[in-house]
Short mmCIF file of C-alpha atoms and ligand atoms in Angstrom, two decimals:
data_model
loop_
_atom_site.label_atom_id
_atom_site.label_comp_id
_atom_site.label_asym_id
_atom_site.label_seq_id
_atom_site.Cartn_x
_atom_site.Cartn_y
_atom_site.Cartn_z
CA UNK A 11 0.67 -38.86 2.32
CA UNK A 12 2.69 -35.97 2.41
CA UNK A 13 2.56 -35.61 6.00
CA UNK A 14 6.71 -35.31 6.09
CA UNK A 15 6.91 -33.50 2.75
CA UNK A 16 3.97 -30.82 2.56
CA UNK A 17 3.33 -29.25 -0.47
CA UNK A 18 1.51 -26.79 0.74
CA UNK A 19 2.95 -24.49 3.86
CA UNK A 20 -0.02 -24.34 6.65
CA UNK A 21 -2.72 -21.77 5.76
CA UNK A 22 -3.26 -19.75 9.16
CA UNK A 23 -4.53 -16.33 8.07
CA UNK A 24 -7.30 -15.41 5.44
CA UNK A 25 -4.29 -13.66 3.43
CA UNK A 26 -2.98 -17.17 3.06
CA UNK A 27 -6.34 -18.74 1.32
CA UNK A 28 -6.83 -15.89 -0.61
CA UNK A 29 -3.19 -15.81 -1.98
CA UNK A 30 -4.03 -19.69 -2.49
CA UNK A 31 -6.64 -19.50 -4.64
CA UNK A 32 -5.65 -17.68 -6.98
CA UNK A 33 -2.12 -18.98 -6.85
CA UNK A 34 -3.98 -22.05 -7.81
CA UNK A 35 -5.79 -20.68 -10.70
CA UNK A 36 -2.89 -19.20 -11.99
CA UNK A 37 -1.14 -23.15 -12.04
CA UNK A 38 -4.54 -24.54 -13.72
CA UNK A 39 -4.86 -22.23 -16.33
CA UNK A 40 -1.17 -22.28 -17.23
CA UNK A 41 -1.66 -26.10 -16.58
CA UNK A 42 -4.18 -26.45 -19.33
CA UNK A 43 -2.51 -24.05 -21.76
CA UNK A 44 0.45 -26.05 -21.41
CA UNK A 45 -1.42 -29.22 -22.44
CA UNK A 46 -2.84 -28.07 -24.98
CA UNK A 47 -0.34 -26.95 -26.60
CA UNK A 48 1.84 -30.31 -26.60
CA UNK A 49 -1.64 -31.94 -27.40
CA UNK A 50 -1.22 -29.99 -30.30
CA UNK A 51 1.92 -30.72 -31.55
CA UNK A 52 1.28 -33.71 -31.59
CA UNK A 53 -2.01 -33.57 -33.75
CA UNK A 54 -0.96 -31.26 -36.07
CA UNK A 55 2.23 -33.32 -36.31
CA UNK A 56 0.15 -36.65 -37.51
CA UNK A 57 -2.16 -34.57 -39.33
CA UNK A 58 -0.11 -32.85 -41.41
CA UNK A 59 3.10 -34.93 -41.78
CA UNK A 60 5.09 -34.61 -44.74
CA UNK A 61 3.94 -37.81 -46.63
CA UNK A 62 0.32 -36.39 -46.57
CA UNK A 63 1.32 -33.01 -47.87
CA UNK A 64 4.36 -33.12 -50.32
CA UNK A 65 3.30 -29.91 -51.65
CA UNK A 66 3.07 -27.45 -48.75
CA UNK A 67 -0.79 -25.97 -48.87
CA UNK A 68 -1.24 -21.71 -49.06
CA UNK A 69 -3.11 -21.08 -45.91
CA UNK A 70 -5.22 -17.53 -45.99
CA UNK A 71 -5.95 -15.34 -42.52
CA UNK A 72 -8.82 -16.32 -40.50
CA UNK A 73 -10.27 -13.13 -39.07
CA UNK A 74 -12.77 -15.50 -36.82
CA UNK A 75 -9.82 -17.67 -35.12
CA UNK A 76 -7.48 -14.33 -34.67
CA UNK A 77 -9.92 -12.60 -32.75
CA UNK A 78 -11.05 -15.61 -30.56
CA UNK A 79 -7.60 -16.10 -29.69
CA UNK A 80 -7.02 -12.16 -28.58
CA UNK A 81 -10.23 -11.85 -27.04
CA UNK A 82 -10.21 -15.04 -24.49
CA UNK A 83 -6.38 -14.56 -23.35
CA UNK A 84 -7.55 -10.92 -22.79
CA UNK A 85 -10.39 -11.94 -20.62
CA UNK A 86 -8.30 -14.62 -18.54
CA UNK A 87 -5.15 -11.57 -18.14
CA UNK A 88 -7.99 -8.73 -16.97
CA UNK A 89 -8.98 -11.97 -14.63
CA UNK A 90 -6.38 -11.98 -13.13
CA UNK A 91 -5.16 -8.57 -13.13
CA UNK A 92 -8.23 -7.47 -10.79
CA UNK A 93 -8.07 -10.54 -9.16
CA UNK A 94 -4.48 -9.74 -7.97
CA UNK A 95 -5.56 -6.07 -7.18
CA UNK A 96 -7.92 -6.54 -5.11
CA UNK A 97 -5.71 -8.79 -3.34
CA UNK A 98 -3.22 -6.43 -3.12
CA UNK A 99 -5.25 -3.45 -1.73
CA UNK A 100 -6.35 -5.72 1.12
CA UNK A 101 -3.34 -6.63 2.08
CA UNK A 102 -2.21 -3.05 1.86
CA UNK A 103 -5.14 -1.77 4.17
CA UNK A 104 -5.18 -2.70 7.73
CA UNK A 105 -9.07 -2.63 8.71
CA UNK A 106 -10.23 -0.13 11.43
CA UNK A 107 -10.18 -1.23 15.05
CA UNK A 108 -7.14 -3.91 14.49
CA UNK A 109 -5.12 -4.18 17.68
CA UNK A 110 -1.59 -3.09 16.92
CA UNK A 111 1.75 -4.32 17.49
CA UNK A 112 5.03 -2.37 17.46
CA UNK A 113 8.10 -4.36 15.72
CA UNK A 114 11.61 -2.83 15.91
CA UNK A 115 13.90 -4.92 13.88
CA UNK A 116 18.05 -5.14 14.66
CA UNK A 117 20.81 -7.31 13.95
CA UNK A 118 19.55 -10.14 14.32
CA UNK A 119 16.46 -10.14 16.03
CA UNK A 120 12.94 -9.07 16.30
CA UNK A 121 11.66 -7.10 19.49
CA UNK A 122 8.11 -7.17 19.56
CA UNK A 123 5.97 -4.77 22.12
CA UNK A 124 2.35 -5.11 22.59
CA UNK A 125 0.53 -1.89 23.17
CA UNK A 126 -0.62 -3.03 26.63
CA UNK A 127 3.43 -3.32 27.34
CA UNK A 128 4.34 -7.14 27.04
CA UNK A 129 6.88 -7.20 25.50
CA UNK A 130 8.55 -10.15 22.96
CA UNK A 131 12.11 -11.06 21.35
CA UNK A 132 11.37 -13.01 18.22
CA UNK A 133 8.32 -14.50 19.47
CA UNK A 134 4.44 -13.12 18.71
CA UNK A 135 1.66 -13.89 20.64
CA UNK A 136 -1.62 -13.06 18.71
CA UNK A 137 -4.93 -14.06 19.47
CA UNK A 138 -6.88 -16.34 16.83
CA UNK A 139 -9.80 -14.09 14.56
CA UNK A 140 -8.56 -10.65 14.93
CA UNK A 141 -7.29 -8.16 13.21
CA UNK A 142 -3.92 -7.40 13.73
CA UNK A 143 -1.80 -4.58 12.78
CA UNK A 144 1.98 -4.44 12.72
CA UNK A 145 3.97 -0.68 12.94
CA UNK A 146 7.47 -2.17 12.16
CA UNK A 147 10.89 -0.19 11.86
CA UNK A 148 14.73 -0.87 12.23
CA UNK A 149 17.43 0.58 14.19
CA UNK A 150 20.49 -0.43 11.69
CA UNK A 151 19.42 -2.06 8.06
CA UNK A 152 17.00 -3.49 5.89
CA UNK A 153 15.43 -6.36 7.33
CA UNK A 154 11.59 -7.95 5.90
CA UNK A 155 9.17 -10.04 8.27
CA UNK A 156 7.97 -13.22 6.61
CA UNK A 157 5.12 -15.32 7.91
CA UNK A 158 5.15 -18.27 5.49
CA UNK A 159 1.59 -19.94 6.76
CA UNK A 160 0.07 -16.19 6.44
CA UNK A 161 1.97 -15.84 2.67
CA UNK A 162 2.97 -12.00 3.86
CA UNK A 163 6.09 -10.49 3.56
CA UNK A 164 6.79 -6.27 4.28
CA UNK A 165 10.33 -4.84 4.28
CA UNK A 166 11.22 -3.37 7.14
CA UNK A 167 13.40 -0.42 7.21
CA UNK A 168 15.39 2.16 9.13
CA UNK A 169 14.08 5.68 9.55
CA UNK A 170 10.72 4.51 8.53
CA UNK A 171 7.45 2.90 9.62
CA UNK A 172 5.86 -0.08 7.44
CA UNK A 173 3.00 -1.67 8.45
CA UNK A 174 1.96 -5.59 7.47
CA UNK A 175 -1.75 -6.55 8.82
CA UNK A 176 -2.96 -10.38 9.07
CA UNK A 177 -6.41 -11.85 10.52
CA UNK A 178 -5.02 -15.83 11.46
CA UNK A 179 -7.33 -18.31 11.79
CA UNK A 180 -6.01 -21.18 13.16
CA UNK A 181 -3.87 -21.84 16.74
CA UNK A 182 -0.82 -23.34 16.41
CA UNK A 183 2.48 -22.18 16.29
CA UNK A 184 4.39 -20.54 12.71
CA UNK A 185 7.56 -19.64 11.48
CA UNK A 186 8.48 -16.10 11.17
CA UNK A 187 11.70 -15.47 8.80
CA UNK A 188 13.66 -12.22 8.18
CA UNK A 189 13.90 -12.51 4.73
CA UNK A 190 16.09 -9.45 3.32
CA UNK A 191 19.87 -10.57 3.54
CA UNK A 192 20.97 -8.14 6.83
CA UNK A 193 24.49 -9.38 7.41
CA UNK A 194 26.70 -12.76 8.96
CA UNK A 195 23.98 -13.72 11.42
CA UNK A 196 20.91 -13.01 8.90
CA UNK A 197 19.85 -16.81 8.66
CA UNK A 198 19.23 -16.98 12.25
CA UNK A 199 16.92 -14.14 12.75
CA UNK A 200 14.39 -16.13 13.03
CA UNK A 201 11.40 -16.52 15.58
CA UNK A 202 7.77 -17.94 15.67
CA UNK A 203 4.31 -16.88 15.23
CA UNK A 204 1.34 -18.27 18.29
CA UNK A 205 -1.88 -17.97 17.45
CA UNK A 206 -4.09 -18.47 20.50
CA UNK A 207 -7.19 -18.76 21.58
CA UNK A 208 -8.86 -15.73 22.91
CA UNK A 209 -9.05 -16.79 25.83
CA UNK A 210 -5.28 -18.31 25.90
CA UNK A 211 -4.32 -14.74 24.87
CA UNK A 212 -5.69 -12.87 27.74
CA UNK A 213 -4.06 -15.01 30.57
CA UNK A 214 -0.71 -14.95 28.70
CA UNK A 215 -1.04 -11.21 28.30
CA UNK A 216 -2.27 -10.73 31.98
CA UNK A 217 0.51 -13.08 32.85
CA UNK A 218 4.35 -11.68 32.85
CA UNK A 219 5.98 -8.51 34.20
CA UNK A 220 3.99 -5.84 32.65
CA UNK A 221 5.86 -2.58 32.99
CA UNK A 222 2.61 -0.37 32.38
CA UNK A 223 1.37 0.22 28.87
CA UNK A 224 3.00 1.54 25.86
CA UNK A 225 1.12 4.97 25.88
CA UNK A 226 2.03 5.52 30.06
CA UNK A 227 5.83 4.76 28.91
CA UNK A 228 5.66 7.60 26.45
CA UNK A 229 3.88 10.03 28.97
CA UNK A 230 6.36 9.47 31.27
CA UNK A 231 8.93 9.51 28.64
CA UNK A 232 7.42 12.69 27.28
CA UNK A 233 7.61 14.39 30.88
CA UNK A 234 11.46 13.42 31.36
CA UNK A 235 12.13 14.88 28.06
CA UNK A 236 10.34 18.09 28.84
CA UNK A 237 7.45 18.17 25.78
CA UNK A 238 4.99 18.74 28.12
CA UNK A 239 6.20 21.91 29.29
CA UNK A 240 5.67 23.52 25.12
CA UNK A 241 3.13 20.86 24.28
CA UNK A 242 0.65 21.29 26.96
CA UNK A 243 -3.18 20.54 26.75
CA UNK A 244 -3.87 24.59 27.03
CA UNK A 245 -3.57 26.99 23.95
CA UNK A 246 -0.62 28.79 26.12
CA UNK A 247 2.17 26.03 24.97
CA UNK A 248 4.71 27.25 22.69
CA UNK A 249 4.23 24.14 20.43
CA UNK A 250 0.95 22.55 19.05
CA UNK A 251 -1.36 20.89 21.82
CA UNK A 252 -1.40 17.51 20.73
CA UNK A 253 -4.34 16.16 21.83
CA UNK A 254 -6.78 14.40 19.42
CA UNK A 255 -4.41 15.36 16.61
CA UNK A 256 -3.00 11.50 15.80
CA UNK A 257 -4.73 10.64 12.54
CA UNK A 258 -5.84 13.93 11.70
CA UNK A 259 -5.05 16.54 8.86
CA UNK A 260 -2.58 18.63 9.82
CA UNK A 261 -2.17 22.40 8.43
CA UNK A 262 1.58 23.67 7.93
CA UNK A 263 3.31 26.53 7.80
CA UNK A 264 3.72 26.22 4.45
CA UNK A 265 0.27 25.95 3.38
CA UNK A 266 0.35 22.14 3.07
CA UNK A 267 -2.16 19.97 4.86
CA UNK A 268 0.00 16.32 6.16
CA UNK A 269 -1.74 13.47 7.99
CA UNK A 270 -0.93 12.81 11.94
CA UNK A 271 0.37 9.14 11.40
CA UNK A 272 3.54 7.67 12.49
CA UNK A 273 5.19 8.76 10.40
CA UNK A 274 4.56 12.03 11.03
CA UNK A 275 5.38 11.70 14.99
CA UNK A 276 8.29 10.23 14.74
CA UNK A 277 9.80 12.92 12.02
CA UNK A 278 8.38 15.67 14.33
CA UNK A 279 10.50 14.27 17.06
CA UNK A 280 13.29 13.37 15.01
CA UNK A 281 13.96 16.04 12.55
CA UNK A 282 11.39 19.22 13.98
CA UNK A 283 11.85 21.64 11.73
CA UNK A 284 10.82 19.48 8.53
CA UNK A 285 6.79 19.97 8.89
CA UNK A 286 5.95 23.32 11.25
CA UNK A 287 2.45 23.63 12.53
CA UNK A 288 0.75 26.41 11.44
CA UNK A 289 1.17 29.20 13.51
CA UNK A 290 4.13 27.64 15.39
CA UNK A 291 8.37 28.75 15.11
CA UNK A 292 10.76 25.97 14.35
CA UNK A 293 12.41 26.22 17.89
CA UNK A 294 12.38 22.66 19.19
CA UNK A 295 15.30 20.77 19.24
CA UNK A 296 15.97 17.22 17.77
CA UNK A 297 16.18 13.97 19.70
CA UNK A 298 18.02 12.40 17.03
CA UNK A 299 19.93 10.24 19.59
CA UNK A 300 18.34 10.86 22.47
CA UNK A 301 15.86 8.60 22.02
CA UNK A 302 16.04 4.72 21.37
CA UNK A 303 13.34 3.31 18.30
CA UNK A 304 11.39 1.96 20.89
CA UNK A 305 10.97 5.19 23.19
CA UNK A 306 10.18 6.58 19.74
CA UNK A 307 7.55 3.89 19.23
CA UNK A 308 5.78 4.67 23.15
CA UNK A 309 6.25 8.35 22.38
CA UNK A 310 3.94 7.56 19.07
CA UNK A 311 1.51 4.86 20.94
CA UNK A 312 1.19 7.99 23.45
CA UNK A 313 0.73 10.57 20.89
CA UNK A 314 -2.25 8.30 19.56
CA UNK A 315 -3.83 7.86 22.79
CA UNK A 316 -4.38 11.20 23.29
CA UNK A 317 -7.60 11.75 22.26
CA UNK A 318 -11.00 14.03 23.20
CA UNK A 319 -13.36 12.38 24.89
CA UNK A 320 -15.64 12.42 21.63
CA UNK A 321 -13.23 10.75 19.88
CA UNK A 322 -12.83 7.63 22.27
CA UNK A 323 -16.21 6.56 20.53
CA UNK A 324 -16.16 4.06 17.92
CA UNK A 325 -18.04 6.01 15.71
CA UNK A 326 -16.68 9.18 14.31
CA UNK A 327 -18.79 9.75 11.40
CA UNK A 328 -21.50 11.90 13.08
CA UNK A 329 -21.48 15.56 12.82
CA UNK A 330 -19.19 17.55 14.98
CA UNK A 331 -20.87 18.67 18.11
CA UNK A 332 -19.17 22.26 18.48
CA UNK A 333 -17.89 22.74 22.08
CA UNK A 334 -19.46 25.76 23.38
CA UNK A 335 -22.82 24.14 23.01
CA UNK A 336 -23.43 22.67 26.68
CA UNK A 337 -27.22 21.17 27.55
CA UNK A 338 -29.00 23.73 29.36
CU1 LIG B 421 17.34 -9.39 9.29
CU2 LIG B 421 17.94 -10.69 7.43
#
Protein backbone atom coordinates (compact mmCIF):
# COMPACT_ATOMS: atom_id res chain seq x y z
CA UNK A 1 0.00 0.00 0.00
CA UNK A 2 2.68 2.22 0.59
CA UNK A 3 4.84 0.76 -1.91
CA UNK A 4 5.52 4.55 -3.49
CA UNK A 5 5.34 6.28 -0.10
CA UNK A 6 7.25 4.05 2.58
CA UNK A 7 6.95 4.86 5.95
CA UNK A 8 9.50 3.07 7.01
CA UNK A 9 13.21 3.51 5.22
CA UNK A 10 14.53 -0.25 4.37
CA UNK A 11 16.00 -2.01 7.43
CA UNK A 12 19.44 -3.54 6.08
CA UNK A 13 21.66 -3.80 9.16
CA UNK A 14 20.83 -5.18 12.75
CA UNK A 15 21.54 -1.41 13.96
CA UNK A 16 18.48 -0.57 11.94
CA UNK A 17 15.94 -3.18 13.81
CA UNK A 18 17.32 -2.49 16.93
CA UNK A 19 16.99 1.38 16.55
CA UNK A 20 13.36 0.26 15.30
CA UNK A 21 12.17 -1.26 18.08
CA UNK A 22 12.59 0.80 20.40
CA UNK A 23 11.86 3.79 18.22
CA UNK A 24 8.59 2.03 18.14
CA UNK A 25 8.10 1.68 21.76
CA UNK A 26 8.94 5.04 22.33
CA UNK A 27 5.71 6.10 19.66
CA UNK A 28 3.36 3.45 21.59
CA UNK A 29 3.93 4.49 24.89
CA UNK A 30 3.75 8.19 24.07
CA UNK A 31 0.80 6.96 21.83
CA UNK A 32 -1.16 5.68 24.75
CA UNK A 33 -0.23 8.47 27.15
CA UNK A 34 -1.49 10.75 24.69
CA UNK A 35 -4.87 9.00 24.61
CA UNK A 36 -5.35 8.85 27.70
CA UNK A 37 -5.02 11.91 28.50
CA UNK A 38 -7.68 13.42 25.92
CA UNK A 39 -9.79 10.33 27.09
CA UNK A 40 -9.60 12.11 30.13
CA UNK A 41 -10.60 15.35 29.45
CA UNK A 42 -13.21 14.36 28.21
CA UNK A 43 -14.51 12.22 31.25
CA UNK A 44 -13.66 14.40 33.77
CA UNK A 45 -15.25 17.11 31.62
CA UNK A 46 -18.88 15.20 31.68
CA UNK A 47 -18.27 14.09 35.05
CA UNK A 48 -17.71 17.01 36.69
CA UNK A 49 -19.39 19.78 34.63
CA UNK A 50 -20.47 22.79 36.25
CA UNK A 51 -24.27 22.02 36.52
CA UNK A 52 -23.37 18.89 38.65
CA UNK A 53 -21.08 20.79 40.96
CA UNK A 54 -22.18 24.48 41.55
CA UNK A 55 -20.24 24.47 44.62
CA UNK A 56 -16.66 23.50 43.76
CA UNK A 57 -15.81 20.22 46.15
CA UNK A 58 -12.33 20.49 48.64
CA UNK A 59 -10.32 17.66 47.31
CA UNK A 60 -7.54 16.26 50.02
CA UNK A 61 -3.94 14.56 48.79
CA UNK A 62 -3.98 11.03 47.90
CA UNK A 63 -0.65 9.61 49.02
CA UNK A 64 -1.72 6.12 47.10
CA UNK A 65 -2.42 7.85 43.52
CA UNK A 66 0.87 10.28 43.93
CA UNK A 67 3.11 7.55 44.33
CA UNK A 68 1.60 5.26 41.58
CA UNK A 69 1.94 8.00 39.29
CA UNK A 70 5.92 8.66 40.21
CA UNK A 71 6.70 5.18 40.48
CA UNK A 72 5.31 3.77 36.91
CA UNK A 73 6.66 6.89 34.75
CA UNK A 74 9.93 6.11 36.64
CA UNK A 75 9.94 2.54 35.61
CA UNK A 76 8.94 3.28 31.82
CA UNK A 77 12.02 6.42 31.80
CA UNK A 78 14.78 3.78 33.50
CA UNK A 79 13.16 1.52 30.46
CA UNK A 80 14.17 3.31 28.27
CA UNK A 81 17.17 4.90 29.52
CA UNK A 82 19.04 1.35 29.53
CA UNK A 83 17.30 0.43 26.66
CA UNK A 84 18.92 3.36 24.72
CA UNK A 85 22.35 2.59 26.42
CA UNK A 86 22.82 -0.43 25.54
CA UNK A 87 22.02 0.59 22.16
CA UNK A 88 24.36 3.10 22.20
CA UNK A 89 27.44 1.14 23.47
CA UNK A 90 26.90 -1.28 20.58
CA UNK A 91 26.89 0.96 18.19
CA UNK A 92 29.92 2.58 19.73
CA UNK A 93 31.95 -0.81 19.79
CA UNK A 94 33.01 -2.34 16.62
CA UNK A 95 33.22 -6.26 17.47
CA UNK A 96 36.66 -8.02 17.13
CA UNK A 97 37.61 -9.52 13.79
CA UNK A 98 35.32 -6.91 11.64
CA UNK A 99 36.93 -6.34 8.26
CA UNK A 100 37.77 -2.68 7.98
CA UNK A 101 37.33 -0.02 5.58
CA UNK A 102 39.26 3.26 5.28
CA UNK A 103 36.93 6.45 4.37
CA UNK A 104 38.65 9.79 3.60
CA UNK A 105 36.02 12.37 3.16
CA UNK A 106 36.61 15.82 0.79
CA UNK A 107 34.65 18.30 -0.88
CA UNK A 108 32.32 16.62 -2.09
CA UNK A 109 32.93 13.14 -2.16
CA UNK A 110 33.67 9.98 -0.41
CA UNK A 111 36.89 7.86 -1.33
CA UNK A 112 36.56 4.58 0.01
CA UNK A 113 39.73 1.98 0.14
CA UNK A 114 39.36 -1.55 1.05
CA UNK A 115 42.23 -2.99 2.98
CA UNK A 116 42.96 -5.53 0.22
CA UNK A 117 43.45 -2.14 -2.09
CA UNK A 118 40.13 -1.74 -4.17
CA UNK A 119 39.50 1.17 -4.04
CA UNK A 120 35.82 3.25 -4.27
CA UNK A 121 34.53 6.99 -4.93
CA UNK A 122 31.18 7.25 -3.25
CA UNK A 123 30.29 3.78 -3.74
CA UNK A 124 30.73 0.73 -0.90
CA UNK A 125 30.82 -2.66 -1.65
CA UNK A 126 30.24 -4.79 1.56
CA UNK A 127 29.49 -8.24 1.80
CA UNK A 128 26.00 -9.32 3.43
CA UNK A 129 26.48 -10.80 7.47
CA UNK A 130 29.70 -9.32 8.44
CA UNK A 131 31.03 -7.15 10.51
CA UNK A 132 32.24 -4.17 9.15
CA UNK A 133 34.34 -1.47 10.46
CA UNK A 134 34.76 2.02 9.07
CA UNK A 135 38.25 4.27 10.01
CA UNK A 136 36.89 7.56 8.45
CA UNK A 137 38.73 11.06 8.31
CA UNK A 138 38.68 14.33 6.14
CA UNK A 139 41.17 16.24 4.31
CA UNK A 140 39.29 19.85 4.48
CA UNK A 141 35.92 20.05 6.84
CA UNK A 142 33.36 18.47 8.73
CA UNK A 143 31.52 16.09 6.81
CA UNK A 144 29.09 12.91 8.63
CA UNK A 145 28.34 9.50 6.72
CA UNK A 146 24.66 8.60 6.86
CA UNK A 147 23.30 5.21 5.94
CA UNK A 148 19.53 5.76 6.26
CA UNK A 149 18.46 1.78 5.87
CA UNK A 150 21.35 1.05 8.64
CA UNK A 151 19.85 4.29 10.93
CA UNK A 152 23.82 5.27 11.57
CA UNK A 153 25.23 8.44 11.32
CA UNK A 154 29.25 9.40 12.64
CA UNK A 155 30.78 12.83 11.95
CA UNK A 156 33.60 12.74 10.16
CA UNK A 157 36.34 15.12 10.74
CA UNK A 158 39.70 16.55 9.79
CA UNK A 159 42.79 15.69 11.78
CA UNK A 160 40.97 12.86 13.31
CA UNK A 161 39.88 9.23 12.97
CA UNK A 162 36.06 8.20 13.75
CA UNK A 163 34.99 4.98 13.31
CA UNK A 164 31.06 3.86 12.49
CA UNK A 165 30.61 -0.18 12.46
CA UNK A 166 27.38 -1.91 10.80
CA UNK A 167 26.58 -5.83 10.33
CA UNK A 168 23.81 -5.48 7.03
CA UNK A 169 21.66 -8.06 6.44
CA UNK A 170 20.05 -7.79 3.41
CA UNK A 171 21.55 -7.31 -0.51
CA UNK A 172 20.38 -4.61 -2.25
CA UNK A 173 21.60 -1.40 -2.89
CA UNK A 174 21.30 1.95 -0.09
CA UNK A 175 21.71 5.45 0.04
CA UNK A 176 24.63 6.90 1.71
CA UNK A 177 24.22 10.84 2.55
CA UNK A 178 26.84 13.32 3.89
CA UNK A 179 24.82 14.83 6.27
CA UNK A 180 26.87 17.80 8.03
CA UNK A 181 26.38 21.01 5.78
CA UNK A 182 30.26 21.08 4.06
CA UNK A 183 29.82 23.90 1.58
CA UNK A 184 27.95 24.84 -2.21
CA UNK A 185 28.17 21.28 -3.48
CA UNK A 186 27.19 19.55 0.03
CA UNK A 187 23.74 18.14 -1.30
CA UNK A 188 25.41 16.17 -3.87
CA UNK A 189 27.88 14.27 -1.88
CA UNK A 190 26.10 11.57 -2.09
CA UNK A 191 26.83 7.81 -3.03
CA UNK A 192 25.35 4.26 -2.38
CA UNK A 193 25.71 1.42 -0.11
CA UNK A 194 25.86 -2.65 -1.96
CA UNK A 195 25.39 -5.22 0.12
CA UNK A 196 26.35 -8.48 -1.57
CA UNK A 197 26.39 -11.77 -1.30
CA UNK A 198 29.51 -13.39 -0.10
CA UNK A 199 30.11 -14.83 -2.79
CA UNK A 200 29.19 -11.63 -5.13
CA UNK A 201 31.77 -9.86 -2.91
CA UNK A 202 34.73 -11.96 -3.59
CA UNK A 203 34.53 -11.87 -7.49
CA UNK A 204 33.91 -8.07 -7.38
CA UNK A 205 36.84 -7.70 -5.04
CA UNK A 206 39.06 -10.18 -7.11
CA UNK A 207 37.76 -8.30 -10.08
CA UNK A 208 39.30 -4.61 -10.91
CA UNK A 209 42.83 -3.20 -10.97
CA UNK A 210 44.12 -4.04 -7.64
CA UNK A 211 47.24 -2.01 -6.99
CA UNK A 212 48.50 -4.42 -4.09
CA UNK A 213 47.07 -4.12 -0.62
CA UNK A 214 46.77 -1.29 1.68
CA UNK A 215 49.53 -2.53 4.17
CA UNK A 216 52.25 -3.23 0.90
CA UNK A 217 51.34 0.57 -0.14
CA UNK A 218 52.46 1.76 3.25
CA UNK A 219 55.68 -0.49 3.28
CA UNK A 220 56.62 0.81 0.25
CA UNK A 221 55.51 4.16 1.25
CA UNK A 222 57.37 3.76 4.51
CA UNK A 223 60.71 2.79 2.55
CA UNK A 224 60.47 5.97 0.15
CA UNK A 225 60.06 8.07 3.14
CA UNK A 226 63.03 6.58 4.89
CA UNK A 227 61.25 5.14 8.43
CA UNK A 228 62.73 2.07 7.92
CA UNK A 229 66.14 3.17 8.15
CA UNK A 230 65.29 4.52 12.36
CA UNK A 231 62.37 2.15 12.66
CA UNK A 232 63.91 -1.08 11.84
CA UNK A 233 62.82 -4.60 13.15
CA UNK A 234 66.34 -4.77 15.27
CA UNK A 235 66.81 -2.96 18.73
CA UNK A 236 69.73 -0.86 16.81
CA UNK A 237 67.03 1.74 15.16
CA UNK A 238 67.11 5.10 16.50
CA UNK A 239 63.25 5.10 16.83
CA UNK A 240 60.89 2.42 18.38
CA UNK A 241 60.71 -0.99 16.36
CA UNK A 242 57.28 -1.08 15.48
CA UNK A 243 56.43 -4.38 15.13
CA UNK A 244 53.47 -5.91 17.05
CA UNK A 245 53.03 -2.54 18.74
CA UNK A 246 49.46 -1.48 16.82
CA UNK A 247 46.88 -1.92 19.56
CA UNK A 248 49.14 -2.14 22.32
CA UNK A 249 49.94 0.04 25.50
CA UNK A 250 52.44 2.20 24.84
CA UNK A 251 54.96 3.65 27.65
CA UNK A 252 56.11 7.44 27.18
CA UNK A 253 58.63 9.47 28.04
CA UNK A 254 56.66 11.09 30.27
CA UNK A 255 55.57 8.33 32.33
CA UNK A 256 52.17 7.98 30.59
CA UNK A 257 51.04 4.69 29.13
CA UNK A 258 48.81 5.65 25.41
CA UNK A 259 47.18 2.96 23.27
CA UNK A 260 48.75 2.08 19.60
CA UNK A 261 45.47 2.96 17.63
CA UNK A 262 45.07 5.23 14.78
CA UNK A 263 45.06 7.69 16.26
CA UNK A 264 48.11 7.33 17.69
CA UNK A 265 49.96 6.50 14.19
CA UNK A 266 48.84 9.04 12.47
CA UNK A 267 49.84 11.85 15.30
CA UNK A 268 53.25 10.05 15.50
CA UNK A 269 53.68 10.73 11.87
CA UNK A 270 52.09 13.94 11.85
CA UNK A 271 53.14 15.87 14.81
CA UNK A 272 56.35 13.43 16.37
CA UNK A 273 57.28 15.06 19.13
CA UNK A 274 53.69 15.05 20.89
CA UNK A 275 53.93 11.30 22.48
CA UNK A 276 57.93 10.09 22.72
CA UNK A 277 58.54 6.46 23.30
CA UNK A 278 60.19 5.71 26.23
CA UNK A 279 63.68 5.69 25.90
CA UNK A 280 63.60 7.45 22.49
CA UNK A 281 64.77 11.57 21.57
CA UNK A 282 62.23 13.65 19.78
CA UNK A 283 64.42 13.83 16.55
CA UNK A 284 62.07 12.80 13.75
CA UNK A 285 60.76 15.18 11.59
CA UNK A 286 57.04 15.86 10.63
CA UNK A 287 55.30 14.85 7.42
CA UNK A 288 52.74 17.34 7.92
CA UNK A 289 52.41 17.79 4.11
CA UNK A 290 54.29 15.32 2.86
CA UNK A 291 51.92 12.92 3.05
CA UNK A 292 48.30 12.79 1.50
CA UNK A 293 45.26 11.31 4.20
CA UNK A 294 45.29 8.34 2.33
CA UNK A 295 49.19 7.53 2.39
CA UNK A 296 48.51 8.33 6.03
CA UNK A 297 45.72 5.75 6.10
CA UNK A 298 48.26 2.73 4.23
CA UNK A 299 51.03 3.98 6.50
CA UNK A 300 48.43 3.04 9.54
CA UNK A 301 46.90 -0.28 7.72
CA UNK A 302 50.83 -1.10 7.52
CA UNK A 303 51.65 -0.17 10.98
CA UNK A 304 48.76 -2.69 12.03
CA UNK A 305 49.93 -5.45 9.98
CA UNK A 306 52.98 -5.66 11.51
CA UNK A 307 52.62 -8.13 13.87
CA UNK A 308 54.74 -11.27 15.67
CA UNK A 309 54.00 -14.31 14.49
CA UNK A 310 52.14 -15.12 17.91
CA UNK A 311 50.03 -12.48 17.43
CA UNK A 312 48.66 -13.48 13.87
CA UNK A 313 46.55 -16.04 16.00
CA UNK A 314 43.07 -15.34 16.69
CA UNK A 315 43.40 -15.92 20.12
CA UNK A 316 45.49 -13.70 22.26
CA UNK A 317 44.27 -14.43 25.61
CA UNK A 318 46.73 -17.25 26.51
CA UNK A 319 49.71 -16.62 28.56
CA UNK A 320 52.72 -15.08 27.01
CA UNK A 321 55.15 -17.66 25.86
CA UNK A 322 58.55 -15.75 26.74
CA UNK A 323 60.94 -15.90 23.73
CA UNK A 324 64.04 -17.42 24.90
CA UNK A 325 62.17 -20.56 25.70
CA UNK A 326 62.78 -22.74 22.40
CA UNK A 327 61.61 -26.74 22.49
CA UNK A 328 64.58 -28.70 23.13
CU1 LIG B 1 30.15 16.65 3.01
CU2 LIG B 1 28.13 17.73 3.53
Amino acid sequence: MFGNFPLWPARAATSANNLDALFIFLLIVTGLVTVMIFILIVVFAVKYHHSKNPEPTQIEGSVALEVTWSVIPFGIFLVIFVWAAVLYFQERTPPKGAMEIYVVAKQWMWKLQHVEGQREINELHVPVNRDVKLIMTSQDVIHSFFIPAFRLKQDVLPGRYTTLWFHAIRPGTYHLFCAEYCGTAHSGMIGQIVVMEPADYEAWLSGGGAEGSMASTGQKLFQELGCSSCHRSDTQGRGPNLVGVFGKPVLLEDGRTVTADEDYVRESILTPGAKIVSGFKNIMPSFQGVVSEEQLLSLVAYVKSMQTPQQMEPVSNRPAVPRSVTKP
